[in-house]
Amino acid sequence: MPKLVTTIADLREALAALKAAGKPRIGMVPTMGALHQGHLSLVQQARGRADAVVVSIFVNPTQFAPHEDFDAYPRTLDADLEKLGPQADIVFAPAVREMYPDGHATSLSVAGPSAGLETDFRPHFFSGVATVVAKLLIAALPDIAMFGEKDYQQLLVVKRLAHDLALPVEIVGVPTLREADGLALSSRNAYLSADERKIAGELNVILKRAIARARGEDLRAAEAEAIEALWAAGFSHVDYVAIRDAESLDHITRLERPARILAAAKIGKTRLIDNMAV
Ligand code: AMP
């Protein structure tokens, strides 16, 4: 089992002990817990590239809007520790007070890759993510930190912030792990009923079809057809389907450089996101 620490002081002490024990290179995997195989693949990748791995588990209140699922978000620390087993050296699971002490008044404002897409529907999301990720990276000062391509816009925002703040950490993107029917693994999949789960499985299929269409056609038509297909498959709301430049997330009209298709849609109260290389 990993060593569980809940304060930044104890985290730093545990990391110093690892380094003193001949494990100088630290890999970090920030998560909100309710761990699944997708998270574990990040941990595995970190193990392959570092001497020791610290996993943080923190449901970050500042990235949830008041109407979102902060209270309902699954919290399964004991099961998470069990799943990690010997793969993680340290789990850092702070209380909200530890990350946001009384009077906390500092947050990051991000632009660039955070513009549009998720921000159109969750305006405070990336500021919350950027603030907590910066705080976690500064608390642990890892050599590398792993982030999933599952949250593709977030990965670009984190790469940008690490570069802009000159944090001495390499940000590594890890491919999305999927179920047998292609549904991207997500802690929020636990909210889906059996019927909703079937509908959820269509998202990746519709994105793959849109990619095939985009190669021959006008990109806007491919996006519009995918949106129609999501409604027809039983999604209750489609926030966006967008084909963008894969590096900047800028709008594009032609497939000249690497592109990415990104989507967000709801089934009932559950909001799913997914993305793929075009
Ligand atoms: P979360 O706990 O949802 O904040 O996710 C923690 C990290 O795991 C983020 O970097 C996510 O992008 C990544 N992640 C979540 N789901 C997957 C998945 N299916 N495949 C790969 N990485 C994932």
XYZ file of C-alpha atoms and ligand atoms in Angstrom:
301
model
C 0.000 0.000 0.000
C 1.213 3.551 -0.676
C 2.074 5.841 2.222
C -0.904 8.128 2.843
C -0.165 11.776 3.645
C -2.680 14.593 4.031
C -0.572 17.710 4.572
C 1.892 19.462 2.272
C 4.518 19.342 5.049
C 4.158 15.547 5.355
C 4.184 15.169 1.565
C 7.480 17.035 1.331
C 8.948 14.978 4.169
C 7.866 11.700 2.522
C 9.339 12.811 -0.819
C 12.602 13.813 0.828
C 12.774 10.357 2.458
C 12.282 8.672 -0.942
C 15.043 10.786 -2.466
C 17.352 10.044 0.447
C 16.599 6.341 -0.094
C 17.985 6.501 -3.645
C 14.835 7.380 -5.598
C 15.622 10.865 -6.922
C 13.235 11.066 -9.869
C 9.614 11.641 -8.873
C 6.563 11.128 -11.087
C 3.213 12.658 -10.132
C -0.336 11.712 -11.123
C -2.937 14.285 -10.028
C -6.470 12.831 -9.745
C -9.824 13.406 -8.101
C -9.937 9.767 -6.958
C -12.619 7.138 -7.690
C -9.726 5.535 -9.494
C -10.230 3.341 -12.561
C -7.928 1.674 -15.097
C -7.444 4.997 -16.926
C -5.908 6.526 -13.811
C -3.871 3.357 -13.274
C -2.444 3.594 -16.784
C -1.150 7.084 -15.893
C 0.410 5.600 -12.759
C 2.020 2.827 -14.810
C 3.456 5.326 -17.274
C 4.806 7.381 -14.374
C 6.429 4.269 -12.883
C 8.155 3.581 -16.175
C 9.653 7.068 -16.288
C 10.428 7.811 -12.626
C 11.926 6.137 -9.557
C 8.916 6.794 -7.357
C 5.306 7.839 -7.912
C 3.061 10.174 -5.945
C -0.667 10.128 -6.704
C -2.755 13.020 -5.451
C -6.427 12.485 -4.703
C -8.329 15.723 -4.244
C -11.826 16.640 -5.355
C -11.084 20.274 -6.086
C -14.021 22.519 -5.160
C -12.831 25.501 -7.213
C -13.330 23.690 -10.512
C -16.991 22.912 -9.811
C -19.772 25.452 -10.331
C -22.439 25.614 -7.596
C -24.915 23.595 -9.705
C -22.354 20.893 -10.524
C -21.669 17.553 -8.834
C -19.033 18.472 -6.194
C -21.025 16.923 -3.322
C -22.103 13.878 -5.327
C -18.645 13.228 -6.810
C -17.576 9.703 -5.722
C -15.073 9.601 -2.836
C -13.571 6.127 -2.387
C -10.200 6.643 -0.680
C -9.859 3.154 0.844
C -10.657 1.428 -2.451
C -8.322 3.842 -4.265
C -5.417 2.962 -1.947
C -6.138 -0.716 -2.509
C -6.213 -0.326 -6.303
C -2.906 1.523 -6.293
C -1.252 -1.099 -4.072
C 2.494 -1.124 -4.590
C 2.261 0.912 -7.843
C 2.275 4.214 -5.947
C 4.784 5.170 -3.264
C 2.823 8.073 -1.817
C -0.826 9.132 -1.932
C -1.416 12.783 -1.120
C -5.062 13.220 -0.089
C -5.424 16.667 1.464
C -8.575 18.122 3.015
C -10.030 21.199 1.301
C -8.645 23.353 4.150
C -5.104 22.172 3.426
C -5.247 23.282 -0.210
C -7.409 26.348 0.445
C -6.592 27.616 3.940
C -8.803 30.285 5.501
C -8.392 33.523 3.658
C -7.023 31.853 0.500
C -7.116 34.618 -2.094
C -4.862 33.557 -4.951
C -5.911 31.936 -8.195
C -4.563 31.606 -11.704
C -6.199 33.221 -14.661
C -5.628 31.296 -17.880
C -6.223 32.123 -21.532
C -4.747 30.532 -24.687
C -5.928 26.908 -24.962
C -8.563 27.425 -22.243
C -10.605 29.709 -24.530
C -13.874 28.247 -25.831
C -15.079 24.598 -25.760
C -15.283 23.651 -22.033
C -14.996 27.301 -21.011
C -18.179 28.153 -22.947
C -20.101 25.786 -20.658
C -17.961 25.785 -17.483
C -16.520 29.327 -17.343
C -14.630 28.932 -14.034
C -13.397 25.411 -14.694
C -9.889 26.003 -16.040
C -9.013 28.692 -13.527
C -9.885 26.168 -10.790
C -7.944 23.391 -12.504
C -4.911 25.594 -13.183
C -4.830 26.878 -9.597
C -5.010 23.440 -8.016
C -2.608 21.819 -10.490
C -0.060 24.592 -9.924
C -0.449 24.187 -6.154
C -0.064 20.389 -6.371
C 3.001 20.646 -8.609
C 4.584 23.244 -6.332
C 3.775 21.117 -3.257
C 5.431 17.978 -4.689
C 7.921 19.427 -7.212
C 7.920 16.244 -9.325
C 10.211 15.732 -12.319
C 7.317 14.585 -14.494
C 3.546 14.742 -14.166
C 1.058 12.668 -16.135
C -2.251 13.960 -17.509
C -4.782 12.065 -19.626
C -5.640 12.952 -23.199
C -9.186 12.129 -22.060
C -9.272 15.735 -20.827
C -7.521 17.083 -23.884
C -8.166 20.798 -23.405
C -7.078 20.452 -19.773
C -3.836 18.754 -20.897
C -3.051 21.729 -23.149
C -3.916 24.221 -20.388
C -1.616 22.393 -17.948
C 1.237 22.248 -20.484
C 0.822 25.974 -21.075
C 0.778 26.823 -17.369
C 3.862 24.702 -16.608
C 5.693 26.490 -19.413
C 4.456 29.981 -18.494
C 5.270 29.587 -14.781
C 8.607 27.947 -15.686
C 7.806 25.006 -13.407
C 10.677 22.501 -13.563
C 8.355 19.628 -14.477
C 7.744 17.772 -17.722
C 4.027 17.402 -18.480
C 3.307 14.087 -20.208
C 0.036 13.324 -22.017
C -1.249 9.730 -21.816
C -3.676 8.193 -24.367
C -7.289 7.585 -23.321
C -8.154 4.159 -21.952
C -11.535 2.885 -23.171
C -14.131 0.196 -22.400
C -14.716 -2.629 -24.900
C -17.362 -0.546 -26.744
C -15.015 2.441 -26.902
C -16.522 4.520 -24.073
C -13.694 6.469 -22.432
C -13.235 5.382 -18.811
C -14.385 8.113 -16.429
C -15.266 8.310 -12.747
C -18.546 9.939 -13.853
C -19.564 6.807 -15.814
C -20.625 5.448 -12.401
C -23.595 7.858 -12.545
C -25.039 6.147 -15.654
C -28.024 3.761 -15.466
C -27.887 0.639 -17.662
C -29.918 2.374 -20.400
C -27.811 5.532 -20.210
C -24.650 3.444 -20.368
C -25.771 2.079 -23.762
C -26.315 5.605 -25.088
C -22.928 6.682 -23.701
C -21.247 4.001 -25.826
C -22.404 5.830 -28.963
C -20.319 8.953 -28.321
C -17.019 7.449 -29.478
C -18.675 5.733 -32.437
C -20.206 9.017 -33.611
C -16.863 10.832 -33.235
C -15.099 8.156 -35.306
C -17.736 8.526 -38.023
C -17.310 12.312 -37.921
C -13.559 11.896 -38.414
C -14.170 9.789 -41.530
C -16.594 12.442 -42.846
C -14.213 15.293 -42.042
C -11.581 13.788 -44.292
C -13.798 14.174 -47.351
C -16.064 17.028 -46.452
C -16.429 20.409 -44.985
C -15.524 20.235 -41.275
C -18.593 22.200 -40.186
C -20.855 19.658 -41.917
C -19.064 16.795 -40.160
C -19.548 18.543 -36.780
C -23.224 19.272 -37.492
C -23.917 15.662 -38.480
C -22.242 14.409 -35.302
C -24.382 16.751 -33.190
C -27.521 15.454 -34.949
C -26.379 11.860 -34.426
C -25.834 12.439 -30.686
C -29.366 13.820 -30.263
C -30.713 10.872 -32.289
C -28.760 8.385 -30.135
C -30.577 9.670 -27.032
C -28.212 12.273 -25.578
C -30.315 14.836 -23.735
C -28.059 17.776 -24.546
C -25.079 18.353 -26.806
C -22.740 21.099 -25.599
C -20.349 20.949 -28.556
C -18.682 18.865 -31.219
C -15.694 20.729 -32.662
C -12.795 19.936 -34.952
C -9.847 22.118 -33.966
C -6.108 22.490 -34.415
C -4.611 19.790 -32.172
C -1.940 22.046 -30.675
C -3.643 25.407 -30.219
C -7.335 24.393 -30.354
C -7.731 27.242 -32.858
C -10.623 27.121 -35.310
C -9.697 25.492 -38.609
C -11.507 25.084 -41.892
C -9.241 22.482 -43.492
C -7.254 19.464 -42.340
C -3.756 20.705 -43.059
C -2.071 20.198 -39.696
C -2.815 17.694 -36.915
C -6.408 18.208 -35.790
C -8.534 16.954 -32.914
C -12.258 16.364 -32.626
C -13.612 17.253 -29.178
C -17.118 16.762 -27.807
C -19.189 17.237 -24.675
C -22.742 15.972 -24.263
C -25.141 15.122 -21.465
C -27.235 12.069 -20.758
C -29.692 13.167 -18.095
C -27.547 14.865 -15.465
C -24.318 13.140 -16.471
C -21.977 15.147 -18.672
C -19.540 13.159 -20.805
C -16.543 14.472 -22.745
C -14.395 12.713 -25.315
C -11.895 13.573 -28.049
C -9.787 11.872 -30.704
C -7.056 12.664 -33.186
C -8.556 13.416 -36.598
P -9.761 12.914 -12.843
O -9.677 12.086 -11.617
O -10.999 12.669 -13.654
O -9.490 14.367 -12.590
O -8.585 12.418 -13.785
C -7.254 12.417 -13.330
C -6.352 12.208 -14.511
O -6.647 10.971 -15.148
C -6.525 13.291 -15.582
O -5.261 13.647 -16.108
C -7.387 12.604 -16.594
O -7.218 13.113 -17.905
C -6.880 11.183 -16.515
N -7.878 10.249 -17.042
C -9.191 10.190 -16.713
N -9.809 9.244 -17.444
C -8.870 8.692 -18.247
C -8.887 7.675 -19.242
N -10.004 7.028 -19.571
N -7.732 7.379 -19.872
C -6.582 8.030 -19.549
N -6.507 9.010 -18.627
C -7.631 9.336 -17.983
